[in-house]
Short mmCIF file of C-alpha atoms in Angstrom, two decimals:
data_model
loop_
_atom_site.label_atom_id
_atom_site.label_comp_id
_atom_site.label_asym_id
_atom_site.label_seq_id
_atom_site.Cartn_x
_atom_site.Cartn_y
_atom_site.Cartn_z
CA MET A 3 0.14 0.15 0.00
CA PRO A 4 1.73 3.34 -0.61
CA ASP A 5 2.32 5.76 1.19
CA ARG A 6 0.62 9.39 1.99
CA ASP A 7 3.85 11.29 1.85
CA ASP A 8 3.52 9.51 -2.21
CA ALA A 9 0.19 10.02 -2.75
CA GLN A 10 -0.52 13.59 -1.99
CA PRO A 11 1.83 16.48 -3.24
CA SER A 12 3.48 18.23 -0.47
CA GLY A 13 2.59 22.22 -0.71
CA ARG A 14 6.38 22.86 -0.97
CA LYS A 15 7.59 20.79 -4.27
CA ASP A 16 4.02 23.12 -6.07
CA ALA A 17 4.83 26.34 -4.80
CA LEU A 18 8.41 25.51 -6.59
CA THR A 19 7.18 24.10 -9.57
CA GLY A 20 4.58 27.36 -9.78
CA GLY A 21 7.35 29.83 -8.58
CA CYS A 22 9.96 28.06 -11.74
CA LEU A 23 7.14 28.57 -13.93
CA LEU A 24 6.64 31.90 -13.39
CA LEU A 25 10.15 32.96 -13.31
CA LEU A 26 10.32 31.18 -17.14
CA VAL A 27 7.17 32.91 -18.19
CA LEU A 28 8.28 35.81 -16.95
CA VAL A 29 11.41 35.49 -19.23
CA ALA A 30 9.75 35.24 -22.17
CA ASP A 31 8.23 37.75 -21.76
CA VAL A 32 11.02 39.80 -21.25
CA ALA A 33 12.50 37.92 -24.71
CA ALA A 34 9.70 38.05 -26.46
CA ALA A 35 9.20 41.97 -25.21
CA LEU A 36 13.21 42.95 -26.31
CA LEU A 37 13.30 41.16 -29.86
CA VAL A 38 10.28 43.45 -30.66
CA ALA A 39 12.08 46.71 -29.12
CA ILE A 40 15.05 45.43 -31.28
CA MET A 41 12.79 45.16 -34.93
CA LEU A 42 11.82 48.72 -33.95
CA ALA A 43 15.03 50.16 -33.39
CA VAL A 44 15.99 49.27 -36.59
CA ARG A 45 13.66 50.00 -38.73
CA GLY A 46 13.69 53.25 -36.82
CA LEU A 47 17.05 53.52 -38.36
CA HIS A 48 16.37 51.97 -41.27
CA ARG A 49 13.46 54.74 -42.07
CA MET A 50 16.23 57.27 -40.14
CA ASP A 51 17.98 56.51 -43.00
CA SER A 52 16.01 56.56 -46.36
CA GLY A 53 13.54 59.60 -45.52
CA SER A 54 17.13 61.97 -46.10
CA GLY A 55 16.91 62.74 -49.01
CA GLN A 56 13.47 64.04 -48.83
CA THR A 57 12.38 66.97 -49.20
CA GLY A 58 10.38 69.26 -45.82
CA THR A 59 6.40 68.55 -47.39
CA SER A 60 6.06 65.93 -48.09
CA GLY A 61 4.71 64.15 -45.76
CA SER A 62 6.03 59.78 -44.87
CA PRO A 63 3.38 57.33 -44.60
CA PRO A 64 2.27 55.37 -41.48
CA ASP A 65 4.71 53.77 -39.64
CA TRP A 66 2.10 50.65 -38.74
CA ALA A 67 5.44 48.49 -37.41
CA PRO A 68 5.11 49.38 -33.65
CA VAL A 69 1.17 48.70 -33.50
CA LEU A 70 1.73 45.36 -35.21
CA GLY A 71 5.17 44.76 -33.13
CA PHE A 72 3.04 45.19 -29.56
CA GLY A 73 0.39 43.93 -31.05
CA ALA A 74 1.54 40.65 -32.21
CA LEU A 75 3.31 41.00 -28.61
CA ALA A 76 -0.09 41.53 -26.81
CA LEU A 77 -2.19 38.76 -28.23
CA VAL A 78 1.33 36.11 -27.67
CA VAL A 79 0.91 37.42 -23.52
CA GLY A 80 -3.27 36.68 -23.74
CA ILE A 81 -2.99 33.02 -25.55
CA THR A 82 -0.44 32.29 -22.45
CA ALA A 83 -3.04 34.66 -19.73
CA VAL A 84 -5.07 32.13 -21.34
CA VAL A 85 -3.89 28.64 -20.47
CA LEU A 86 -2.22 29.15 -17.54
CA LEU A 87 -4.59 30.32 -15.49
CA ARG A 88 -7.33 26.74 -17.11
CA ILE A 89 -4.17 24.87 -16.15
CA GLY A 90 -4.30 26.43 -12.40
CA HIS A 91 -1.92 28.85 -12.10
CA ARG A 92 -3.88 31.73 -11.19
CA ALA A 93 -1.55 33.69 -9.14
CA ILE A 94 1.18 33.95 -12.77
CA GLY A 95 -2.30 33.48 -14.98
CA VAL A 96 -3.46 37.19 -12.95
CA VAL A 97 0.19 38.16 -13.81
CA GLN A 98 0.24 37.61 -17.47
CA VAL A 99 -3.53 39.19 -17.46
CA ILE A 100 -1.50 42.50 -16.50
CA LEU A 101 0.79 42.26 -19.19
CA CYS A 102 -1.36 41.55 -22.49
CA VAL A 103 -3.05 45.14 -20.97
CA LEU A 104 0.41 47.09 -20.27
CA VAL A 105 1.05 45.51 -23.59
CA ALA A 106 -2.59 46.23 -25.97
CA LEU A 107 -2.03 49.47 -23.78
CA ILE A 108 1.43 51.18 -26.30
CA ALA A 109 0.25 49.05 -29.05
CA LEU A 110 -3.46 52.22 -28.60
CA ALA A 111 -0.67 54.28 -27.43
CA SER A 112 1.98 53.71 -30.88
CA TRP A 113 -1.14 53.73 -32.80
CA SER A 114 -1.97 57.67 -31.95
#
């Protein structure tokens, strides 16, 4: 007959697993945000170089890259939040929802 210790998971083990999962998810979010920031910085440098030959009266077309980049990041973070909430990691899912809202607000701010 199995021991009771083997049948029930310990609270410390669950907390350790949740903490490690939170750390991994946050590191992945930071890496994705850095990728978006690097992409936008490179596009901005390219636009500055290509815009040096234009006159002051010609209007430049709107740049949708920040909106699309931050919007895609918000979508990925939101999907991750839903998955984490569905599998029962409520605290980590709430952190992801907050990050999703912040990134969505940044995407909306870059739209105007």
